[in-house]
PDB file of C-alpha atoms in Angstrom:
ATOM      1  CA  VAL A  24     -22.349 140.431-143.206  1.00 42.00           C
ATOM      2  CA  THR A  25     -24.241 139.574-139.915  1.00 42.00           C
ATOM      3  CA  LEU A  26     -23.908 137.637-136.971  1.00 45.00           C
ATOM      4  CA  LEU A  27     -26.358 136.071-134.647  1.00 45.00           C
ATOM      5  CA  GLY A  28     -27.114 137.698-130.978  1.00 46.00           C
ATOM      6  CA  LYS A  29     -29.658 136.391-129.029  1.00 47.00           C
ATOM      7  CA  LYS A  30     -32.097 133.684-129.909  1.00 49.00           C
ATOM      8  CA  ASP A  31     -34.445 134.556-133.407  1.00 49.00           C
ATOM      9  CA  GLN A  32     -32.005 137.982-133.495  1.00 49.00           C
ATOM     10  CA  SER A  33     -29.781 138.873-136.175  1.00 49.00           C
ATOM     11  CA  LEU A  34     -27.286 141.744-137.007  1.00 47.00           C
ATOM     12  CA  ASP A  35     -26.347 143.581-139.837  1.00 49.00           C
ATOM     13  CA  LEU A  36     -22.974 144.487-139.614  1.00 45.00           C
ATOM     14  CA  ARG A  37     -22.609 145.830-143.244  1.00 47.00           C
ATOM     15  CA  ALA A  38     -20.750 149.479-143.461  1.00 43.00           C
ATOM     16  CA  THR A  39     -22.915 152.720-141.637  1.00 44.00           C
ATOM     17  CA  SER A  40     -22.876 156.531-140.835  1.00 46.00           C
ATOM     18  CA  GLN A  41     -20.507 157.360-138.582  1.00 46.00           C
ATOM     19  CA  ASP A  42     -23.005 159.445-136.802  1.00 48.00           C
ATOM     20  CA  GLU A  43     -24.960 156.326-136.211  1.00 50.00           C
ATOM     21  CA  PRO A  44     -25.611 154.976-132.602  1.00 50.00           C
ATOM     22  CA  VAL A  45     -23.660 151.831-132.003  1.00 48.00           C
ATOM     23  CA  GLN A  46     -25.915 148.712-132.322  1.00 44.00           C
ATOM     24  CA  SER A  47     -24.314 146.081-129.370  1.00 43.00           C
ATOM     25  CA  VAL A  48     -25.009 142.153-129.080  1.00 35.00           C
ATOM     26  CA  ASP A  49     -28.436 142.363-127.113  1.00 37.00           C
ATOM     27  CA  GLY A  50     -29.397 144.928-129.233  1.00 38.00           C
ATOM     28  CA  SER A  51     -28.961 147.786-127.298  1.00 43.00           C
ATOM     29  CA  GLU A  52     -28.365 151.034-128.767  1.00 51.00           C
ATOM     30  CA  HIS A  53     -25.151 153.105-127.815  1.00 60.00           C
ATOM     31  CA  ALA A  54     -24.340 156.629-128.945  1.00 71.00           C
ATOM     32  CA  LYS A  55     -20.664 157.367-129.876  1.00 86.00           C
ATOM     33  CA  ILE A  56     -19.275 160.289-127.945  1.00 88.00           C
ATOM     34  CA  ASN A  57     -16.884 163.366-129.269  1.00 90.00           C
ATOM     35  CA  GLN A  58     -13.430 164.975-128.903  1.00 91.00           C
ATOM     36  CA  PHE A  59     -14.937 166.999-126.449  1.00 92.00           C
ATOM     37  CA  LEU A  60     -16.453 164.209-124.147  1.00 91.00           C
ATOM     38  CA  ALA A  61     -13.665 161.810-124.506  1.00 92.00           C
ATOM     39  CA  THR A  62     -11.174 164.421-123.452  1.00 92.00           C
ATOM     40  CA  ALA A  63     -12.767 165.258-120.298  1.00 91.00           C
ATOM     41  CA  ILE A  64     -13.586 161.592-119.044  1.00 88.00           C
ATOM     42  CA  CYS A  65      -9.408 160.553-119.289  1.00 88.00           C
ATOM     43  CA  GLY A  66      -8.100 164.468-118.510  1.00 88.00           C
ATOM     44  CA  ASN A  67     -10.146 163.929-115.377  1.00 86.00           C
ATOM     45  CA  ASP A  68      -7.922 161.569-114.292  1.00 82.00           C
ATOM     46  CA  ILE A  69      -4.535 162.615-115.226  1.00 86.00           C
ATOM     47  CA  THR A  70      -4.870 166.200-115.198  1.00 85.00           C
ATOM     48  CA  SER A  71      -5.619 165.935-111.372  1.00 80.00           C
ATOM     49  CA  SER A  72      -2.172 164.796-110.818  1.00 77.00           C
ATOM     50  CA  ILE A  73      -0.793 167.846-111.408  1.00 77.00           C
ATOM     51  CA  PHE A  74      -1.129 169.005-107.971  1.00 73.00           C
ATOM     52  CA  TYR A  75       0.845 166.794-106.111  1.00 74.00           C
ATOM     53  CA  THR A  76       3.162 165.743-108.411  1.00 80.00           C
ATOM     54  CA  SER A  77       5.335 169.055-108.532  1.00 82.00           C
ATOM     55  CA  ALA A  78       5.707 168.879-104.606  1.00 80.00           C
ATOM     56  CA  ILE A  79       7.065 165.254-105.061  1.00 82.00           C
ATOM     57  CA  CYS A  80       9.190 165.972-107.732  1.00 87.00           C
ATOM     58  CA  ALA A  81      10.967 169.448-105.957  1.00 85.00           C
ATOM     59  CA  ARG A  82      11.398 166.850-103.301  1.00 85.00           C
ATOM     60  CA  ASP A  83      13.620 165.227-105.158  1.00 85.00           C
ATOM     61  CA  ALA A  84      14.925 167.504-108.265  1.00 88.00           C
ATOM     62  CA  GLY A  85      14.401 170.484-106.345  1.00 86.00           C
ATOM     63  CA  ILE A  86      15.528 173.622-108.527  1.00 87.00           C
ATOM     64  CA  TRP A  87      15.162 171.746-111.195  1.00 90.00           C
ATOM     65  CA  THR A  88      12.462 170.431-111.175  1.00 89.00           C
ATOM     66  CA  PRO A  89      10.902 171.863-114.456  1.00 91.00           C
ATOM     67  CA  VAL A  90      13.072 170.012-116.351  1.00 92.00           C
ATOM     68  CA  SER A  91      12.331 167.135-114.830  1.00 92.00           C
ATOM     69  CA  LEU A  92       8.719 167.493-116.103  1.00 92.00           C
ATOM     70  CA  LEU A  93      10.048 169.240-118.948  1.00 93.00           C
ATOM     71  CA  LEU A  94      11.644 165.597-119.567  1.00 94.00           C
ATOM     72  CA  VAL A  95       8.783 163.382-118.914  1.00 92.00           C
ATOM     73  CA  CYS A  96       6.310 165.269-121.201  1.00 92.00           C
ATOM     74  CA  LEU A  97       9.378 164.731-124.151  1.00 93.00           C
ATOM     75  CA  VAL A  98       9.078 160.637-123.466  1.00 92.00           C
ATOM     76  CA  LEU A  99       4.948 161.052-123.098  1.00 91.00           C
ATOM     77  CA  TYR A 100       4.915 162.902-126.670  1.00 92.00           C
ATOM     78  CA  LEU A 101       6.879 159.577-127.939  1.00 90.00           C
ATOM     79  CA  PHE A 102       4.542 157.173-126.746  1.00 89.00           C
ATOM     80  CA  ARG A 103       1.517 158.943-127.689  1.00 89.00           C
ATOM     81  CA  LYS A 104       2.071 158.064-130.924  1.00 86.00           C
ATOM     82  CA  VAL A 105       3.095 154.828-130.939  1.00 87.00           C
ATOM     83  CA  TYR A 106      -0.142 153.903-128.241  1.00 87.00           C
ATOM     84  CA  GLY A 107      -2.476 155.931-130.980  1.00 87.00           C
ATOM     85  CA  GLU A 108      -1.146 153.736-133.621  1.00 87.00           C
ATOM     86  CA  VAL A 109      -1.358 150.623-131.553  1.00 85.00           C
ATOM     87  CA  GLY A 110      -5.464 151.669-130.811  1.00 85.00           C
ATOM     88  CA  SER A 111      -5.967 152.655-134.044  1.00 83.00           C
ATOM     89  CA  ALA A 112      -5.150 149.519-135.611  1.00 85.00           C
ATOM     90  CA  LEU A 113      -7.230 147.367-132.633  1.00 81.00           C
ATOM     91  CA  PRO A 114      -9.591 149.547-131.397  1.00 86.00           C
ATOM     92  CA  LEU A 115     -10.694 147.345-128.885  1.00 84.00           C
ATOM     93  CA  ASN A 116     -11.680 148.474-124.760  1.00 86.00           C
ATOM     94  CA  GLY A 117      -9.234 146.694-123.257  1.00 82.00           C
ATOM     95  CA  GLY A 118      -6.395 149.209-122.605  1.00 80.00           C
ATOM     96  CA  ALA A 119      -2.813 147.797-121.647  1.00 81.00           C
ATOM     97  CA  TYR A 120      -5.346 144.814-121.468  1.00 86.00           C
ATOM     98  CA  ASN A 121      -5.681 144.564-124.828  1.00 85.00           C
ATOM     99  CA  VAL A 122      -1.827 145.490-125.525  1.00 83.00           C
ATOM    100  CA  LEU A 123      -0.791 142.754-124.328  1.00 86.00           C
ATOM    101  CA  LEU A 124      -3.156 140.420-125.222  1.00 86.00           C
ATOM    102  CA  ASN A 125      -1.937 140.903-128.853  1.00 84.00           C
ATOM    103  CA  THR A 126       1.623 140.961-127.862  1.00 84.00           C
ATOM    104  CA  THR A 127       1.950 138.861-125.067  1.00 86.00           C
ATOM    105  CA  SER A 128       0.639 135.316-123.020  1.00 88.00           C
ATOM    106  CA  LYS A 129      -3.184 135.858-121.900  1.00 90.00           C
ATOM    107  CA  THR A 130      -0.717 135.208-118.633  1.00 91.00           C
ATOM    108  CA  ILE A 131       0.678 138.268-119.078  1.00 92.00           C
ATOM    109  CA  ALA A 132      -2.295 140.213-120.348  1.00 89.00           C
ATOM    110  CA  SER A 133      -4.578 139.522-117.129  1.00 91.00           C
ATOM    111  CA  LEU A 134      -1.837 139.817-114.562  1.00 91.00           C
ATOM    112  CA  ALA A 135      -1.691 144.121-116.368  1.00 87.00           C
ATOM    113  CA  ALA A 136      -5.615 144.128-116.025  1.00 87.00           C
ATOM    114  CA  CYS A 137      -5.819 143.198-112.642  1.00 90.00           C
ATOM    115  CA  LEU A 138      -2.741 145.847-111.528  1.00 86.00           C
ATOM    116  CA  THR A 139      -4.999 148.354-113.155  1.00 83.00           C
ATOM    117  CA  LEU A 140      -7.734 147.570-111.915  1.00 85.00           C
ATOM    118  CA  ILE A 141      -5.877 147.378-108.191  1.00 86.00           C
ATOM    119  CA  SER A 142      -4.367 150.870-109.801  1.00 80.00           C
ATOM    120  CA  TYR A 143      -7.949 152.345-110.076  1.00 80.00           C
ATOM    121  CA  VAL A 144      -9.262 151.310-106.573  1.00 84.00           C
ATOM    122  CA  ALA A 145      -6.377 153.082-104.681  1.00 80.00           C
ATOM    123  CA  THR A 146      -7.154 155.795-106.928  1.00 77.00           C
ATOM    124  CA  ALA A 147     -10.423 156.166-106.466  1.00 82.00           C
ATOM    125  CA  VAL A 148     -11.053 155.474-102.861  1.00 85.00           C
ATOM    126  CA  VAL A 149      -7.225 157.909-102.375  1.00 80.00           C
ATOM    127  CA  SER A 150      -8.963 160.925-104.243  1.00 80.00           C
ATOM    128  CA  ALA A 151     -12.875 160.856-102.445  1.00 85.00           C
ATOM    129  CA  THR A 152     -11.474 161.261 -99.249  1.00 85.00           C
ATOM    130  CA  SER A 153      -8.918 163.324-100.159  1.00 80.00           C
ATOM    131  CA  ALA A 154     -12.017 165.535-101.875  1.00 81.00           C
ATOM    132  CA  THR A 155     -14.200 165.069 -98.863  1.00 85.00           C
ATOM    133  CA  GLN A 156     -11.441 165.669 -96.577  1.00 84.00           C
ATOM    134  CA  TYR A 157     -11.084 169.186 -98.101  1.00 80.00           C
ATOM    135  CA  LEU A 158     -14.885 170.252 -98.379  1.00 82.00           C
ATOM    136  CA  ALA A 159     -15.285 169.600 -94.641  1.00 83.00           C
ATOM    137  CA  GLY A 160     -11.924 172.397 -94.104  1.00 79.00           C
ATOM    138  CA  PRO A 161     -12.808 175.414 -91.983  1.00 79.00           C
ATOM    139  CA  GLY A 162     -14.865 177.571 -93.518  1.00 75.00           C
ATOM    140  CA  LEU A 163     -16.584 175.303 -96.584  1.00 76.00           C
ATOM    141  CA  TRP A 164     -18.858 172.548 -95.382  1.00 80.00           C
ATOM    142  CA  GLU A 165     -17.728 171.334 -91.688  1.00 80.00           C
ATOM    143  CA  TRP A 166     -20.658 169.923 -90.667  1.00 82.00           C
ATOM    144  CA  LEU A 167     -19.545 167.257 -92.997  1.00 81.00           C
ATOM    145  CA  ALA A 168     -16.750 166.281 -90.294  1.00 81.00           C
ATOM    146  CA  PRO A 169     -18.700 164.354 -88.653  1.00 83.00           C
ATOM    147  CA  HIS A 170     -18.825 162.162 -91.353  1.00 81.00           C
ATOM    148  CA  ILE A 171     -15.782 162.472 -92.385  1.00 83.00           C
ATOM    149  CA  TYR A 172     -15.263 157.912 -92.652  1.00 85.00           C
ATOM    150  CA  TYR A 173     -18.846 157.892 -94.862  1.00 88.00           C
ATOM    151  CA  SER A 174     -18.592 160.376 -96.955  1.00 88.00           C
ATOM    152  CA  PRO A 175     -16.478 158.929 -99.573  1.00 88.00           C
ATOM    153  CA  ILE A 176     -18.441 155.967 -99.889  1.00 91.00           C
ATOM    154  CA  ALA A 177     -21.287 158.160-100.997  1.00 91.00           C
ATOM    155  CA  LEU A 178     -19.270 160.119-103.344  1.00 88.00           C
ATOM    156  CA  LEU A 179     -17.819 157.076-104.878  1.00 91.00           C
ATOM    157  CA  GLY A 180     -21.787 155.675-105.003  1.00 91.00           C
ATOM    158  CA  PHE A 181     -22.833 158.595-106.443  1.00 88.00           C
ATOM    159  CA  PHE A 182     -19.901 158.311-109.698  1.00 83.00           C
ATOM    160  CA  ALA A 183     -21.047 153.958-109.693  1.00 86.00           C
ATOM    161  CA  ALA A 184     -24.658 155.269-110.264  1.00 86.00           C
ATOM    162  CA  LEU A 185     -23.459 157.846-113.075  1.00 78.00           C
ATOM    163  CA  ASN A 186     -21.611 154.722-114.753  1.00 77.00           C
ATOM    164  CA  MET A 187     -24.705 152.675-114.870  1.00 81.00           C
ATOM    165  CA  VAL A 188     -26.722 155.440-116.107  1.00 77.00           C
ATOM    166  CA  GLY A 189     -24.639 155.467-119.216  1.00 70.00           C
ATOM    167  CA  ILE A 190     -21.007 156.745-120.437  1.00 62.00           C
ATOM    168  CA  GLY A 191     -22.576 159.549-122.177  1.00 59.00           C
ATOM    169  CA  GLU A 192     -25.066 160.897-119.429  1.00 62.00           C
ATOM    170  CA  SER A 193     -21.961 160.707-116.864  1.00 76.00           C
ATOM    171  CA  ALA A 194     -19.609 161.916-120.071  1.00 83.00           C
ATOM    172  CA  ILE A 195     -21.274 165.398-119.009  1.00 87.00           C
ATOM    173  CA  VAL A 196     -20.769 165.143-115.959  1.00 85.00           C
ATOM    174  CA  ALA A 197     -17.004 164.503-116.585  1.00 88.00           C
ATOM    175  CA  LEU A 198     -17.070 167.484-118.657  1.00 91.00           C
ATOM    176  CA  ILE A 199     -18.572 169.956-116.540  1.00 92.00           C
ATOM    177  CA  ILE A 200     -16.255 169.152-113.564  1.00 89.00           C
ATOM    178  CA  PHE A 201     -12.859 169.169-115.971  1.00 93.00           C
ATOM    179  CA  VAL A 202     -13.644 172.600-116.849  1.00 94.00           C
ATOM    180  CA  VAL A 203     -13.959 173.589-113.279  1.00 93.00           C
ATOM    181  CA  HIS A 204     -10.424 171.534-113.269  1.00 91.00           C
ATOM    182  CA  MET A 205      -9.055 173.560-116.279  1.00 93.00           C
ATOM    183  CA  GLY A 206     -10.358 177.310-114.640  1.00 94.00           C
ATOM    184  CA  THR A 207      -8.738 176.190-111.167  1.00 90.00           C
ATOM    185  CA  LEU A 208      -5.589 175.367-113.043  1.00 91.00           C
ATOM    186  CA  LEU A 209      -5.208 178.513-114.642  1.00 93.00           C
ATOM    187  CA  ILE A 210      -6.320 180.559-112.262  1.00 93.00           C
ATOM    188  CA  LEU A 211      -3.384 178.366-109.575  1.00 89.00           C
ATOM    189  CA  VAL A 212      -1.182 180.157-112.705  1.00 91.00           C
ATOM    190  CA  PHE A 213      -2.138 183.265-113.127  1.00 90.00           C
ATOM    191  CA  ALA A 214      -2.259 183.373-109.548  1.00 88.00           C
ATOM    192  CA  SER A 215       0.865 182.541-108.780  1.00 85.00           C
ATOM    193  CA  ALA A 216       2.751 184.670-111.435  1.00 85.00           C
ATOM    194  CA  GLY A 217       1.293 187.820-110.606  1.00 83.00           C
ATOM    195  CA  MET A 218       2.684 187.571-107.766  1.00 80.00           C
ATOM    196  CA  LEU A 219       5.942 187.534-109.571  1.00 81.00           C
ATOM    197  CA  ILE A 220       5.207 189.691-112.031  1.00 82.00           C
ATOM    198  CA  TYR A 221       2.560 192.345-110.647  1.00 80.00           C
ATOM    199  CA  HIS A 222       3.949 192.611-107.294  1.00 77.00           C
ATOM    200  CA  ASN A 223       7.152 192.052-107.756  1.00 77.00           C
ATOM    201  CA  ASP A 224       8.219 189.401-105.187  1.00 73.00           C
ATOM    202  CA  TRP A 225      10.197 187.154-106.237  1.00 78.00           C
ATOM    203  CA  SER A 226      11.763 186.122-102.615  1.00 78.00           C
ATOM    204  CA  ILE A 227      10.368 182.357-102.304  1.00 76.00           C
ATOM    205  CA  PHE A 228      11.769 182.444-106.328  1.00 76.00           C
ATOM    206  CA  MET A 229      14.231 183.422-105.308  1.00 80.00           C
ATOM    207  CA  ALA A 230      15.115 181.492-102.012  1.00 80.00           C
ATOM    208  CA  ASN A 231      13.962 177.927-103.353  1.00 76.00           C
ATOM    209  CA  TRP A 232      16.154 178.956-106.659  1.00 79.00           C
ATOM    210  CA  ASN A 233      19.124 179.390-103.517  1.00 80.00           C
ATOM    211  CA  ALA A 234      18.091 177.030-101.544  1.00 78.00           C
ATOM    212  CA  PRO A 235      21.360 174.387-101.264  1.00 78.00           C
ATOM    213  CA  SER A 236      21.292 170.676-102.352  1.00 76.00           C
ATOM    214  CA  ALA A 237      22.250 167.809-101.328  1.00 76.00           C
ATOM    215  CA  HIS A 238      23.506 165.669-104.697  1.00 80.00           C
ATOM    216  CA  SER A 239      24.762 166.773-108.246  1.00 87.00           C
ATOM    217  CA  VAL A 240      22.434 167.996-110.983  1.00 89.00           C
ATOM    218  CA  PRO A 241      22.479 164.518-113.016  1.00 91.00           C
ATOM    219  CA  TYR A 242      21.271 162.688-109.668  1.00 91.00           C
ATOM    220  CA  ALA A 243      18.371 165.927-109.463  1.00 90.00           C
ATOM    221  CA  ILE A 244      17.256 165.576-113.027  1.00 92.00           C
ATOM    222  CA  TYR A 245      17.412 161.890-113.322  1.00 92.00           C
ATOM    223  CA  PHE A 246      14.779 161.090-110.006  1.00 92.00           C
ATOM    224  CA  GLY A 247      12.963 164.047-110.484  1.00 91.00           C
ATOM    225  CA  PHE A 248      12.003 161.915-113.739  1.00 92.00           C
ATOM    226  CA  GLY A 249      11.139 158.916-112.113  1.00 89.00           C
ATOM    227  CA  ALA A 250       8.734 161.080-109.407  1.00 86.00           C
ATOM    228  CA  ALA A 251       7.694 163.221-112.035  1.00 88.00           C
ATOM    229  CA  MET A 252       6.203 160.219-113.987  1.00 86.00           C
ATOM    230  CA  LEU A 253       3.244 160.203-111.700  1.00 77.00           C
ATOM    231  CA  GLY A 254       1.914 162.944-113.197  1.00 75.00           C
ATOM    232  CA  ILE A 255       1.733 161.114-116.425  1.00 81.00           C
ATOM    233  CA  SER A 256      -0.523 158.046-114.284  1.00 78.00           C
ATOM    234  CA  GLY A 257      -3.815 157.828-115.677  1.00 79.00           C
ATOM    235  CA  PHE A 258      -3.076 158.288-120.241  1.00 84.00           C
ATOM    236  CA  GLU A 259      -3.428 155.368-120.855  1.00 82.00           C
ATOM    237  CA  THR A 260      -7.243 156.092-119.495  1.00 84.00           C
ATOM    238  CA  SER A 261      -9.023 157.160-123.417  1.00 87.00           C
ATOM    239  CA  SER A 262      -7.985 153.262-124.773  1.00 87.00           C
ATOM    240  CA  ASN A 263     -10.347 151.102-121.893  1.00 85.00           C
ATOM    241  CA  PHE A 264     -13.265 153.204-123.623  1.00 87.00           C
ATOM    242  CA  ILE A 265     -12.012 153.606-127.581  1.00 89.00           C
ATOM    243  CA  GLU A 266     -14.906 151.883-128.549  1.00 88.00           C
ATOM    244  CA  GLN A 267     -17.317 154.327-127.149  1.00 88.00           C
ATOM    245  CA  GLN A 268     -15.879 156.466-128.597  1.00 90.00           C
ATOM    246  CA  GLN A 269     -16.432 158.176-132.584  1.00 90.00           C
ATOM    247  CA  PRO A 270     -13.780 157.403-135.081  1.00 89.00           C
ATOM    248  CA  GLY A 271     -10.521 159.504-135.111  1.00 89.00           C
ATOM    249  CA  VAL A 272     -11.101 160.623-131.181  1.00 91.00           C
ATOM    250  CA  PHE A 273      -9.194 158.261-129.443  1.00 92.00           C
ATOM    251  CA  PRO A 274      -5.557 160.131-131.233  1.00 91.00           C
ATOM    252  CA  LYS A 275      -7.126 163.328-130.815  1.00 92.00           C
ATOM    253  CA  THR A 276      -7.931 162.747-126.940  1.00 93.00           C
ATOM    254  CA  LEU A 277      -3.635 161.199-126.621  1.00 92.00           C
ATOM    255  CA  ARG A 278      -2.661 164.903-127.835  1.00 93.00           C
ATOM    256  CA  ASN A 279      -5.204 166.987-126.166  1.00 93.00           C
ATOM    257  CA  MET A 280      -4.368 164.368-122.655  1.00 93.00           C
ATOM    258  CA  TRP A 281      -0.459 165.614-123.794  1.00 93.00           C
ATOM    259  CA  ALA A 282      -0.380 168.924-124.881  1.00 93.00           C
ATOM    260  CA  THR A 283      -2.475 170.427-121.053  1.00 92.00           C
ATOM    261  CA  VAL A 284      -0.054 168.217-118.952  1.00 91.00           C
ATOM    262  CA  THR A 285       3.039 169.505-121.255  1.00 92.00           C
ATOM    263  CA  PHE A 286       1.688 173.091-120.487  1.00 92.00           C
ATOM    264  CA  PHE A 287       0.703 173.122-116.673  1.00 91.00           C
ATOM    265  CA  ASN A 288       3.289 170.615-115.641  1.00 89.00           C
ATOM    266  CA  PRO A 289       5.933 172.603-116.162  1.00 89.00           C
ATOM    267  CA  ILE A 290       4.454 176.141-115.146  1.00 90.00           C
ATOM    268  CA  ILE A 291       3.585 175.047-111.353  1.00 88.00           C
ATOM    269  CA  GLY A 292       6.948 173.051-110.961  1.00 85.00           C
ATOM    270  CA  ALA A 293       8.712 176.707-111.927  1.00 84.00           C
ATOM    271  CA  LEU A 294       5.721 178.639-110.457  1.00 82.00           C
ATOM    272  CA  ALA A 295       5.360 176.319-106.753  1.00 73.00           C
TER     273      ALA A 295
END
């Protein structure tokens, strides 16, 4: 079977080895990425929200924050089964747009795509601004402080250039960032647990536990659950580049993201 491409060109669509690079219509070749690189790309998205999710959830849930976070992980477990099935049946880039395009109308799918783009742009700007503000803090790169308004633009431009180079190259950078990020979270968890166990200092933990609650337990868990849903934003990222993944990798990325969030979110919520 052949498909006409550019003028005087045809593409052979017969089954090829999974390890061979994929040839697109314009004649270029792209090597598909493995489970670890794909997990790193989408994992950086979903795990970046761990730092602020616990605090937002604790505002409403109080001492029941770990319960609300665990309930979110349970919902995510059920959702990843359905999402993995849809992605495997329709292995096309587009994420929510592709799913809605095949289940609803093109108008609704386009609206979802626009909202997704707005969300990604807003997240990128906020994350870049926060990162440069941290770097310009005391004891770090203080020379960056006078350029704090231009630094986020430079940072976003750097990652935009990586994206233009190709997903394979940017995936390697994403993997390095993901490993450093996971190491930071592990240090935070073990350091917090060490304060409780090794130093036997339970004062902050008991003060949080005995803090009076202005609402009932069901109210706290329910609204904490709503706030905790922020902690899984980015779960849909993997489906946006599913065509660049090796066969069978997409469900594994969903599993890996779920496992990471299920491990870190409730623990950090309890130790915060």
